[in-house]
CSV table of C-alpha atoms in Angstrom, one decimal:
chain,number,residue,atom,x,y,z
A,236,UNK,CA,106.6,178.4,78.8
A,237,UNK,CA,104.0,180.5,79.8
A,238,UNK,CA,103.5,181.8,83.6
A,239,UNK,CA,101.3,179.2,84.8
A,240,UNK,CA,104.3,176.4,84.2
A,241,UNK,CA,106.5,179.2,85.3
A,242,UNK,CA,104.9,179.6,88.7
A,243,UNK,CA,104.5,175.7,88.5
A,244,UNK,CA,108.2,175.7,88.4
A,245,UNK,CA,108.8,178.3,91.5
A,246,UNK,CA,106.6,175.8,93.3
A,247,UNK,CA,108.0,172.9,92.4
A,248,UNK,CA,111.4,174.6,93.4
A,249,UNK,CA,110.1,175.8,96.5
A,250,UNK,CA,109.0,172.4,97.5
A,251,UNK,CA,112.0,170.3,96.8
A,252,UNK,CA,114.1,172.9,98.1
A,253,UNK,CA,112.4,172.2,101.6
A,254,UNK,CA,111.9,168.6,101.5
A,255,UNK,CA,116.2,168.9,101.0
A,256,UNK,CA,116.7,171.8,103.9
A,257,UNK,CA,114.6,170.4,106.4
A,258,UNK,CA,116.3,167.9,107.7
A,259,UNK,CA,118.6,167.1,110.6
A,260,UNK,CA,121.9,168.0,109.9
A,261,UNK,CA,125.3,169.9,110.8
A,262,UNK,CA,124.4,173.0,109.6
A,263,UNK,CA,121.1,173.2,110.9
A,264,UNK,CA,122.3,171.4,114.3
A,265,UNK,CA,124.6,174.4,114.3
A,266,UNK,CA,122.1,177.3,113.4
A,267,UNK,CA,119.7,175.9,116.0
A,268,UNK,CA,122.0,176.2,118.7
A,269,UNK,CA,123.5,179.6,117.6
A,270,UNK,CA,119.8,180.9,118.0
A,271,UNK,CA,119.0,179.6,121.6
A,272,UNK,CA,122.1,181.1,122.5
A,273,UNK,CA,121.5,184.3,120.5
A,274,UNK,CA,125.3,185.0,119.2
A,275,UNK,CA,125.9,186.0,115.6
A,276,UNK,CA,122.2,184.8,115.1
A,277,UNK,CA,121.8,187.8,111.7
A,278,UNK,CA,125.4,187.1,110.4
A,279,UNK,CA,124.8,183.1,110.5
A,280,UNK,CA,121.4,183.1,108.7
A,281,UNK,CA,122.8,185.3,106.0
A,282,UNK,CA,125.6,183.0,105.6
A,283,UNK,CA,123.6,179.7,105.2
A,284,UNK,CA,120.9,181.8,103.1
A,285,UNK,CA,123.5,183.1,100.9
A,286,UNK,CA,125.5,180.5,100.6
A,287,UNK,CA,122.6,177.9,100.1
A,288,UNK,CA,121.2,180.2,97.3
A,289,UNK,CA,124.8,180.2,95.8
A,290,UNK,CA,124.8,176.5,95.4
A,291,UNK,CA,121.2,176.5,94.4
A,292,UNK,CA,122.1,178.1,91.5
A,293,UNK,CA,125.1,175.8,90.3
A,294,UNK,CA,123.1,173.0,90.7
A,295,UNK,CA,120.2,174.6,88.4
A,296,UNK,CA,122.8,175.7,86.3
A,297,UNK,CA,124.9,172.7,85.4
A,298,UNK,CA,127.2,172.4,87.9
A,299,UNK,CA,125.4,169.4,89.8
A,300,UNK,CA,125.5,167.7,86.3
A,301,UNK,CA,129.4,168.4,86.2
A,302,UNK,CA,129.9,166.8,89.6
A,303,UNK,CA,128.4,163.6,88.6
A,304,UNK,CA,130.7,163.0,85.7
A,305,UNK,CA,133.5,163.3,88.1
A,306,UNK,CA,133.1,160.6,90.7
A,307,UNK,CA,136.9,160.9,92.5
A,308,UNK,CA,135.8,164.6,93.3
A,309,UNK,CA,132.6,163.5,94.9
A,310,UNK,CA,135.0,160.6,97.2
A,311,UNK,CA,137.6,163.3,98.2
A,312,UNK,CA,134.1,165.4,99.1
A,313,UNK,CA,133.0,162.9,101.8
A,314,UNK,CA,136.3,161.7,103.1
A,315,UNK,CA,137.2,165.4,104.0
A,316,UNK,CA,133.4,166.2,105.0
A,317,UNK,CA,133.1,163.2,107.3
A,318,UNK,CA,136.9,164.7,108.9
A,319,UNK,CA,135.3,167.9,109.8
A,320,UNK,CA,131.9,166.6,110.9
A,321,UNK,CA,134.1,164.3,113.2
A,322,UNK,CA,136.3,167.2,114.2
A,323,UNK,CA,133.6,169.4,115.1
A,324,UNK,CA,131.6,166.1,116.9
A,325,UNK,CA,134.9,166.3,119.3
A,326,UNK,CA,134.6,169.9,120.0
A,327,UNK,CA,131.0,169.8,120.6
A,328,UNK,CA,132.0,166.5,123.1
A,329,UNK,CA,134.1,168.3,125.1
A,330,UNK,CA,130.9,171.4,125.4
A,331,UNK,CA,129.2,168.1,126.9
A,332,UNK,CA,132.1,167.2,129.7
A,333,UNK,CA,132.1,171.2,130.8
A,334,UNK,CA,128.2,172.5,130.2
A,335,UNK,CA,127.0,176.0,130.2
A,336,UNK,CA,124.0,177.8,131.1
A,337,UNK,CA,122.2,180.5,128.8
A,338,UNK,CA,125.8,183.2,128.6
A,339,UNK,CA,124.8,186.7,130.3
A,340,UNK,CA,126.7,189.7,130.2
A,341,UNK,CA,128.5,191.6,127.6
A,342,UNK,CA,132.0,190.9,126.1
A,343,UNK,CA,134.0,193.1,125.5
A,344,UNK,CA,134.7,194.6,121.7
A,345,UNK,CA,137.9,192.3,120.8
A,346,UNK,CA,136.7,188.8,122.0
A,347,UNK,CA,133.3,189.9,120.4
A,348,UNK,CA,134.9,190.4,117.6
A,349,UNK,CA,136.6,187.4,117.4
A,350,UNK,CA,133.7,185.0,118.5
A,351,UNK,CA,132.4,186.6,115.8
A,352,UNK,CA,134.5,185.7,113.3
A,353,UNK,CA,135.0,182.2,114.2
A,354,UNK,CA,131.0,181.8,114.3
A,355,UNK,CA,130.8,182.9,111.0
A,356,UNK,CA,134.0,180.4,109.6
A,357,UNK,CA,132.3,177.7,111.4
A,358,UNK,CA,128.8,178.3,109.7
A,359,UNK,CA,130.9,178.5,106.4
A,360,UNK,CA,132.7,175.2,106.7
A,361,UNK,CA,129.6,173.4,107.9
A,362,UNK,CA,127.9,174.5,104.6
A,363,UNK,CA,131.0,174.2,102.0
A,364,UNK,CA,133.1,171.4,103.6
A,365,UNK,CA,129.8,169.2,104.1
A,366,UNK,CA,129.4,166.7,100.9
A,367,UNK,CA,125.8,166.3,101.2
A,368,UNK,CA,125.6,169.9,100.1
A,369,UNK,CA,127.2,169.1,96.7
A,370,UNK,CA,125.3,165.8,96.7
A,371,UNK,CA,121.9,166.2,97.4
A,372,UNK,CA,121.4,170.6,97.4
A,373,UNK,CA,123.7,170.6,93.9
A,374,UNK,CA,123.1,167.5,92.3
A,375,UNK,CA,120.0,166.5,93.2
A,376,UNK,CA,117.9,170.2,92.6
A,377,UNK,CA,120.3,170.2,89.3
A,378,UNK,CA,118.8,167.2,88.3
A,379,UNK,CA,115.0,168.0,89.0
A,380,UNK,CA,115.1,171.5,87.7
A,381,UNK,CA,117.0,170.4,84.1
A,382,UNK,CA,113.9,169.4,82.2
A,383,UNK,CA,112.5,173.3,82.4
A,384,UNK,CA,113.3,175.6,79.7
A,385,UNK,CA,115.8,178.4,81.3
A,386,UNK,CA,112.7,181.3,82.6
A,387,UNK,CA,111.2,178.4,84.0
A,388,UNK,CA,115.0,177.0,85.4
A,389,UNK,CA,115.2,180.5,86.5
A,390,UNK,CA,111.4,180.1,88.6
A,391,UNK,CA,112.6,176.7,90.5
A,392,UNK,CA,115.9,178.8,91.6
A,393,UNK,CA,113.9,181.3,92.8
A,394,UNK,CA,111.5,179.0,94.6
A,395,UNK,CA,114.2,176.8,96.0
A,396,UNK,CA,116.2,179.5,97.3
A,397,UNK,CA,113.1,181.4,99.1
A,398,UNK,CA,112.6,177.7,100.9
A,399,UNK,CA,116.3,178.0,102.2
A,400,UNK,CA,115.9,181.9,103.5
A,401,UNK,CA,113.0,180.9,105.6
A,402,UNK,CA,114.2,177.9,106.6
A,403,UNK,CA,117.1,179.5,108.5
A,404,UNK,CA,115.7,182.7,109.3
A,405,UNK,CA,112.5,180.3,111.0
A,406,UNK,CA,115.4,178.3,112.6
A,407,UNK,CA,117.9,181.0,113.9
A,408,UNK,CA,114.9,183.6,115.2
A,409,UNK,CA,112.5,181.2,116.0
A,410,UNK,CA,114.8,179.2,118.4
A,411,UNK,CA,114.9,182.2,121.1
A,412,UNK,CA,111.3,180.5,122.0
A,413,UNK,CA,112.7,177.5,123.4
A,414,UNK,CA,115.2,179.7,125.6
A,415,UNK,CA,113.6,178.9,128.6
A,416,UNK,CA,114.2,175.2,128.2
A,417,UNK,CA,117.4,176.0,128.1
A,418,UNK,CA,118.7,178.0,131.0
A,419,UNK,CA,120.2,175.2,132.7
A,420,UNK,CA,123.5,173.9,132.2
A,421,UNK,CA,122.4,170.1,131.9
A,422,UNK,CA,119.8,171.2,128.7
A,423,UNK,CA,122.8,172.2,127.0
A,424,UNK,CA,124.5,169.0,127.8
A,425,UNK,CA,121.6,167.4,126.7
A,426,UNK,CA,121.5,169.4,123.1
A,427,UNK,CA,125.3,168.9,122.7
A,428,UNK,CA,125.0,165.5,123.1
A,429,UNK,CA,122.4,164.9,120.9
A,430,UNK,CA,124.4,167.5,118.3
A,431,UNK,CA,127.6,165.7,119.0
A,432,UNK,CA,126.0,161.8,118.0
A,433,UNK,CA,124.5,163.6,114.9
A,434,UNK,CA,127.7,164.7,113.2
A,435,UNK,CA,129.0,161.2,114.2
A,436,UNK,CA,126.4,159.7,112.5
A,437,UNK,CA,126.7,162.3,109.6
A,438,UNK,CA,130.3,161.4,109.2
A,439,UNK,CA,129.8,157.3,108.9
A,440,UNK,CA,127.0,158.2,106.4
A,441,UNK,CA,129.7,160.1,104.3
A,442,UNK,CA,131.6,157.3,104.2
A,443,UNK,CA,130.2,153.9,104.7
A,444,UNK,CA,130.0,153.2,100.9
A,445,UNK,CA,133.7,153.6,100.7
A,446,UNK,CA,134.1,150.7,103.8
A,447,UNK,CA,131.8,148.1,102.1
């Protein structure tokens, strides 16, 4: 292919990348509130950059076409998805019942450190335990991008993952504007409620084909 299909291709990428990313979800429920409360904001956007990019690949690569042949791995996907997304609906439940303002003030190093760390496990479950990852990111962009030769395979990647990286970084730096809106304890009850119904919802989606 020449470089007119090639950029064709990085477009192409670019576009369905987006179309998949932007959308209401776990992981960008919890990038969104990570930013207005500007913890771990760098360390959570290079997670769900890198990790998104990671899984972009296998799914241009073959692995989305893999996961179709195997339909029990897909099942056990969404049964233990929809657990976590229902686990962390709970948590976020109980942020509603016992609301915080905007945090002020410094921590000191070893909490900080460990906020940290489970910031950065939670951001990594919510991208590799969530099925719609595998499903739609993987399978779906795998799909789209296997009639192109391999440079122009390698274009759609490219495009698809620059979609993702300024997705989050837009979402995680861009959510300090809406700060003010949330300096009062009853706007975070307010977000966590509406976070907390959206993994619910999330979770029934996983698994409502398996209840019919």
């Amino acid at each position: 292919m020449g470089a007119p299909n090639v950029l064709q291709a990085i477009v192409h990428g670019f576009t369905s990348g987006a179309m998949l990313i932007i959308a209401i979800g776990a992981q960008n429920a919890f990038v969104l509130r990570q930013g207005l409360r500007r913890e771990q904001v760098p360390g959570v956007v290079l997670v769900c950059a890198l990790s998104d990019a990671l899984l972009i690949q296998a799914g241009v690569w073959g692995v989305g076409v893999a996961l179709a042949a195997h339909p029990m791995l897909a099942w056990g996907a969404r049964w233990l998805g929809a657990a976590f997304l229902l686990l962390y609906a709970l948590k976020t439940a109980v942020r509603v019942c016992r609301p915080q303002a905007m945090p002020s003030g410094a921590a000191d190093a070893g909490s900080a450190a460990g906020a940290q760390a489970r910031v950065l496990l939670t951001a990594l479950a919510l991208t590799w335990l969530n099925p719609h990852v595998y499903l739609d990111t993987v399978l779906l962009l795998g799909t789209i991008a296997s009639p192109y030769d391999p440079t122009a395979r390698a274009g759609f990647a490219a495009g698809a993952t620059l979609a993702s990286v300024l997705w989050f970084a837009a979402l995680g730096y861009g959510a300090r504007w809406l700060a003010p809106v949330f300096a009062t304890a009853l706007a975070w009850r307010i977000l966590d409620s509406v976070i907390a119904l959206t993994m619910v919802v999330l979770a029934l989606g996983l698994v409502c084909t398996d209840c019919l």
